[in-house]
XYZ file of C-alpha atoms in Angstrom:
362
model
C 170.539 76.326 160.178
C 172.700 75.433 157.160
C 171.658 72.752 154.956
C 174.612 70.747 153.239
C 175.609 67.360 152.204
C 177.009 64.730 154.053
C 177.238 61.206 153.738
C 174.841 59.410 156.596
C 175.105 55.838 158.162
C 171.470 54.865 158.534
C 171.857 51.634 159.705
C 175.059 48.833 160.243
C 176.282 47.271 157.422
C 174.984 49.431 154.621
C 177.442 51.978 152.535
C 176.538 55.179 153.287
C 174.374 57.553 151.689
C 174.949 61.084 150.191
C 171.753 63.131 151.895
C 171.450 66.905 152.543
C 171.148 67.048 156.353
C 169.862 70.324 158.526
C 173.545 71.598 160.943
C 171.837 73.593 163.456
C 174.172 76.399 164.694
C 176.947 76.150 167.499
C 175.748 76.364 171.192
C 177.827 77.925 173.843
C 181.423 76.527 173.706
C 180.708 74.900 170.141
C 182.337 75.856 166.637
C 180.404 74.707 163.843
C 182.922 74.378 160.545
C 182.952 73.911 156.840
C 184.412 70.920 156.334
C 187.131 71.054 153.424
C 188.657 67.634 153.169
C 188.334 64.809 154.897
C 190.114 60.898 155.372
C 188.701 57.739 156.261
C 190.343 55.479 158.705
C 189.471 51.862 160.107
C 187.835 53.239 162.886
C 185.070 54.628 160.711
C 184.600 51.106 158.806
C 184.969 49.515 162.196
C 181.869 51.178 163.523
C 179.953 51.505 160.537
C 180.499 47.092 160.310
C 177.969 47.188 163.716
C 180.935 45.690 165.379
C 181.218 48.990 167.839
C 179.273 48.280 170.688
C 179.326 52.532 171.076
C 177.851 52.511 167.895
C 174.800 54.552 167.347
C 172.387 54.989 164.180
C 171.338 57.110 162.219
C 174.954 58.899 162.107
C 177.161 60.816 160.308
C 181.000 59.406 161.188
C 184.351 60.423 160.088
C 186.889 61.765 162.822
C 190.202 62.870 160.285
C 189.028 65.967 158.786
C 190.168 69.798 158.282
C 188.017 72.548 157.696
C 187.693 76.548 158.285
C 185.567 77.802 161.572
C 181.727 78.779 159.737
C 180.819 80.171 163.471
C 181.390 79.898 167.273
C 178.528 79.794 169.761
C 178.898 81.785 173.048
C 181.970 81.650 175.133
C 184.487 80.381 172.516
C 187.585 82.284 172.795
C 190.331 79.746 171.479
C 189.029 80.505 167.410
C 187.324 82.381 165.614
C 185.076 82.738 161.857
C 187.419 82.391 159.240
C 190.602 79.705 161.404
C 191.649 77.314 160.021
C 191.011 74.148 162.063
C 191.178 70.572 162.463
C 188.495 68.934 164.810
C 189.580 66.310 167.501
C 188.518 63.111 168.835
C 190.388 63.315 172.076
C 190.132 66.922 173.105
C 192.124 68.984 175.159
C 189.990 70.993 178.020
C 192.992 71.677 180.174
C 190.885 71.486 183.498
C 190.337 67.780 184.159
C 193.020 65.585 185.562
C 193.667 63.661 183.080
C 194.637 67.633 181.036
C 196.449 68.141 184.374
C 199.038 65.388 184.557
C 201.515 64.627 181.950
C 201.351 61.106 181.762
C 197.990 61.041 179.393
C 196.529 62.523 176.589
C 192.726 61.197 177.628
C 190.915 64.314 178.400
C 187.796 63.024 180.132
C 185.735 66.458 180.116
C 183.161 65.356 177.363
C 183.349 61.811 177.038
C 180.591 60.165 177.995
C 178.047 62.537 176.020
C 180.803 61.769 173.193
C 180.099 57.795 173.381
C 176.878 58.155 172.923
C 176.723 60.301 170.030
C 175.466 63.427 171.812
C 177.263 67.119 172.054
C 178.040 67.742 175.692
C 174.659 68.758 176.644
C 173.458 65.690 175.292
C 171.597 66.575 172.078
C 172.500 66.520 168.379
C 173.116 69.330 165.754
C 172.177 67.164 162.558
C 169.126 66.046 161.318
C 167.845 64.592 157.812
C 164.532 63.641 156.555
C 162.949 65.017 159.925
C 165.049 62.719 162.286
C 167.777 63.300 164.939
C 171.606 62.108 163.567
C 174.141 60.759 165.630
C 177.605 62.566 166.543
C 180.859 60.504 165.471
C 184.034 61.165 168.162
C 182.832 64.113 168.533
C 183.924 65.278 165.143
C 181.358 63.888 162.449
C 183.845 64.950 159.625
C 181.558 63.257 156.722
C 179.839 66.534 156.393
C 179.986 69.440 154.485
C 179.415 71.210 157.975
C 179.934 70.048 161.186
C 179.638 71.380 164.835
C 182.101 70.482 167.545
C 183.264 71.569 171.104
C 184.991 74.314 171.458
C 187.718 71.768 173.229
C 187.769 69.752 170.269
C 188.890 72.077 167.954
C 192.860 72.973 167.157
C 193.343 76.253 165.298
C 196.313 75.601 162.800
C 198.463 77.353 160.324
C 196.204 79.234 157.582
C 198.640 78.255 155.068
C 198.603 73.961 155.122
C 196.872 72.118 152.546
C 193.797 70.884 154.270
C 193.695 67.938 151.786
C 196.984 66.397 153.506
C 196.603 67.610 157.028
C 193.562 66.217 157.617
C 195.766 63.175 158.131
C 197.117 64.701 161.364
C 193.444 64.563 163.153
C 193.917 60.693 163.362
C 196.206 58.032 161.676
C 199.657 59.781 161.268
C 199.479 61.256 164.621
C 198.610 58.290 166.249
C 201.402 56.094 164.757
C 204.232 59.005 164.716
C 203.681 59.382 168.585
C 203.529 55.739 169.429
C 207.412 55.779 168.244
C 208.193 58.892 169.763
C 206.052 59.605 172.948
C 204.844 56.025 173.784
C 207.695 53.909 173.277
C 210.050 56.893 173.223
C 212.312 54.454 170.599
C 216.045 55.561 171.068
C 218.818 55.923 168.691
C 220.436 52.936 167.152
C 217.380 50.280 168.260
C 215.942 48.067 166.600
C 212.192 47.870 165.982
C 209.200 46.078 164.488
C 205.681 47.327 162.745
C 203.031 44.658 162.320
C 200.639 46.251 159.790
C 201.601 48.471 156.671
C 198.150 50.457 156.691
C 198.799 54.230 157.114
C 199.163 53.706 160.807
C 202.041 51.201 160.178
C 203.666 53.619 158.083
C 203.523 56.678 160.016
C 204.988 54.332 163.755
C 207.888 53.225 160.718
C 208.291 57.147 160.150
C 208.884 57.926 163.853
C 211.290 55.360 164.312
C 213.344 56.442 161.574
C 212.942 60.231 163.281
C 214.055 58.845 166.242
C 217.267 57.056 165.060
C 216.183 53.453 165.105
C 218.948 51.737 163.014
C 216.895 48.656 162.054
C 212.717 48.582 161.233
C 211.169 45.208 160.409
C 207.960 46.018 158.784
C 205.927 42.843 158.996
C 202.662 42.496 156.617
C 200.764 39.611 154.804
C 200.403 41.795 151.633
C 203.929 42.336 150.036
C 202.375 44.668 147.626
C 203.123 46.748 150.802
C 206.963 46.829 151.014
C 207.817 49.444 148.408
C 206.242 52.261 150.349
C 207.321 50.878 153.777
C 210.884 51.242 152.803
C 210.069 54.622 151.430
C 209.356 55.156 154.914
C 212.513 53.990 156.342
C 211.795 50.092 157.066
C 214.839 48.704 156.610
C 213.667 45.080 155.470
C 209.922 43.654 155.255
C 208.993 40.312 155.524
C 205.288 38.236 156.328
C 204.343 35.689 159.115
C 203.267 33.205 156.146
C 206.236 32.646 154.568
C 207.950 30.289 157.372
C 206.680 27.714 158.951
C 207.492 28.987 163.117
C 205.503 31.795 163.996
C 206.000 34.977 163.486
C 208.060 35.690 166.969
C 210.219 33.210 166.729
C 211.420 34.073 163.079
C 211.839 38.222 164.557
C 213.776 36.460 167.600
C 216.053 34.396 165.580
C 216.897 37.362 163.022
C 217.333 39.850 165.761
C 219.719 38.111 168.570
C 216.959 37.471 171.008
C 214.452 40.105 169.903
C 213.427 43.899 169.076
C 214.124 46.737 171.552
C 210.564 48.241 169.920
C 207.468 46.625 168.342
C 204.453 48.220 167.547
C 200.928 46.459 166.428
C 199.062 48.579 164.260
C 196.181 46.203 163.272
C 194.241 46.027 166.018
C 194.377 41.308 166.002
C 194.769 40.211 169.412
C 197.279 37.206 168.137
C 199.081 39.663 166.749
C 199.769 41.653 170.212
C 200.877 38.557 171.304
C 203.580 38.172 168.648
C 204.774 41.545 168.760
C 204.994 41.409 172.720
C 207.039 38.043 172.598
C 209.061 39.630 169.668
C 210.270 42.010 172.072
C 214.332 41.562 173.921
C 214.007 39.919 177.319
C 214.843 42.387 179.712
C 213.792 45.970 178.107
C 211.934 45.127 174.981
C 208.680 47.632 174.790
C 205.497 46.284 172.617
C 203.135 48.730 172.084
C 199.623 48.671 171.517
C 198.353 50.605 168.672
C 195.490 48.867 166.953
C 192.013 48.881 168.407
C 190.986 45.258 168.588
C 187.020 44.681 168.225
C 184.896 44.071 171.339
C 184.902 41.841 174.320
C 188.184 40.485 172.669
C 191.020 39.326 175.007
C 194.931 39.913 174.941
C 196.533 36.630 176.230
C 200.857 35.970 177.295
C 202.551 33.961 179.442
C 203.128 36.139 182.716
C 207.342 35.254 182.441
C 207.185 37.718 179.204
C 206.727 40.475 181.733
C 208.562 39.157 184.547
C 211.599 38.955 182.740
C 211.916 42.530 181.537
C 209.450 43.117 178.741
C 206.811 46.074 178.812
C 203.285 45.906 177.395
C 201.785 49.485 176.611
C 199.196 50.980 174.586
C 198.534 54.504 172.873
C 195.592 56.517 172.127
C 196.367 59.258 169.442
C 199.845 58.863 169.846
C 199.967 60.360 173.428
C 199.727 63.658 171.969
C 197.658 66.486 174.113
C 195.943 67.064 170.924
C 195.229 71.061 171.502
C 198.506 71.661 172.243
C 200.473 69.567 169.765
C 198.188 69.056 166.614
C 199.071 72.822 165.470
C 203.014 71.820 166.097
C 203.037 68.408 163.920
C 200.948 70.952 161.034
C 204.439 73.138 161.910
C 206.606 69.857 161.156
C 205.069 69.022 158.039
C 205.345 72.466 156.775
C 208.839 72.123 157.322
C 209.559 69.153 156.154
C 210.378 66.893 159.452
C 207.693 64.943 159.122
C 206.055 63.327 155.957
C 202.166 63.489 155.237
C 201.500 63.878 151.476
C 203.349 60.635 150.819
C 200.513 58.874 153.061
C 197.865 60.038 150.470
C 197.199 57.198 147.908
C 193.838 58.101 146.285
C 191.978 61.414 146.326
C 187.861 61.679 145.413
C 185.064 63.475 145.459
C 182.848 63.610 148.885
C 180.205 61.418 146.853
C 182.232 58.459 146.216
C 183.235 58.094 149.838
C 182.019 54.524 149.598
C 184.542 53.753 146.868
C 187.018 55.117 149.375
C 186.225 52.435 151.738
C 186.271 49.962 148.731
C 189.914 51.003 148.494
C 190.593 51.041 152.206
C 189.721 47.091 152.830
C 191.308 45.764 149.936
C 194.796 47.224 151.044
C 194.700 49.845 148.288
């Protein structure tokens, strides 16, 4: 058993505390790791707001981390002590259908134990102050150590600076494949991002990659642009500065509307805007933001019949085994951008200033 810091959620709605916790060691098929550097992301803040009806207390969350393999329990073959690593939230078992057919990146193997906070054979490797801690997406990257499946692990170059990459276990990912493998965005389009947040930036970043000719990055705080365009938005502008909502202003400016849009806040008025932003006839929306629970999406049904396509994305559509080492690969080689995403770096004890930063747009 190691003993270590990490920073726990003990209840909803509280900042989270810096405890030393008890990491029990990895099972069969589990790699416990040493944590080096890890982000936080929406998602976290979601859960940790009691919003998340999946969410369980006492537990230790974060889910965009890189670290190096401690140990691997019986049975793990894919890494080894001493790999360099970055744990996943969707894994990659490459036995269940969902690993099976192209058309999804949802592995299913572990899920349900997953949702509820549990490794897969439904009991926890953390515990502080004598009681059991949750699991966080399977990753629980607020930790100095952390134990994972052995599918949830992807073994990547030695060489990357773990403070960046971590970045690729989540947000970056997730908006770079919504351009490229979810919307597949063509050369010469034109395309729209509602939300600036890292996500935003990263879906801007893959339309660039992918040729887009014209990005419309659309956010309330214009303290935002600078970096978009950095990017490769090609003008920015926010639904509050005219008067007709915000699809009918993208319409207007666009002759009849985007081939692309993307919603990367997770507001179900927003999917609505960016789905009747879209062309008639071929225009794609996609869904990237995680709206909160039991809410809704609402659109007139002649949006779809004449032409438009409604999707969503879950970590970018990437079979995250397979692909998180490659986009590590891309970054090393400069196709694809990640330190630019980092704004702020801190120590692991002021995580809740980190959050501070994250909801006031910082």
């Amino acid at each position: 058993v190691i003993k270590c810091k990490a920073a726990v959620a003990w209840e909803a709605g509280k900042p989270l505390s810096i405890e030393e916790v008890e990491v029990a060691p990895p099972k069969a098929h589990e790699v416990r790791i040493k944590i080096v550097a890890t982000a936080v992301c929406h998602t976290d803040a979601y859960t940790l707001s009691g919003a998340d009806p999946e969410g369980c207390f006492p537990v230790i969350l974060g889910h965009e981390g890189a670290g190096i393999v401690e140990s691997v329990g019986e049975g793990v073959t894919k890494v080894k002590k001493g790999d360099t690593v970055i744990p996943l939230y969707i894994p990659q078992c490459g036995e269940c259908k969902f690993c099976k057919n192209p058309k999804t990146n949802l592995c299913q193997k572990i899920r349900i134990t997953q949702g509820k906070g549990l490794m897969p054979d439904g009991t926890s490797r953390f515990t502080c102050k004598g009681k059991q801690l949750y699991h966080f997406m399977g990753t629980s990257t607020f930790s100095e150590y952390t134990v994972v499946a052995d599918i949830s692990v992807a073994k990547i170059d030695a060489a990357a600076p773990l403070d960046k990459v971590c970045l690729l276990g989540c947000g970056i990912s997730t908006g770079y494949g919504a351009a490229v493998n979810t919307a597949k965005v063509e050369p010469g389009s034109t395309c729209a991002v509602f939300g600036l947040g890292g996500v935003g930036l990263a879906v801007i970043m893959g339309c660039k990659i992918a040729g887009a000719s014209r990005i419309i990055g659309i956010d309330t705080n214009k303290d935002k642009y600078a970096k978009a365009k950095e990017f490769g938005a090609t003008e920015c502008i926010s639904p509050q500065d005219s008067k007709k909502p915000i699809q009918e202003v993208l319409v207007e400016m666009t002759d009849g509307g985007v081939d692309y849009s993307f919603e990367c806040i997770g507001n179900v008025g927003v999917m609505r805007a960016a789905l009747e932003a879209c062309h008639k006839g071929w225009g794609v929306s996609v869904i990237v933001g995680v709206a909160a629970a039991g809410q809704e999406i609402s659109t007139r049904p002649f949006q779809l019949v004449t032409g438009r396509t409604w999707k969503g994305t879950a970590f970018g559509g990437w079979k995250s085994v397979d692909s998180v080492p490659k986009l590590v690969t891309d970054y090393m080689s400069k196709k694809i951008k990640v330190d630019e995403f980092v704004t702020h770096t801190l120590p692991f004890d002021k995580i809740n200033e980190a959050f501070e930063l994250m909801h006031s747009g910082k």
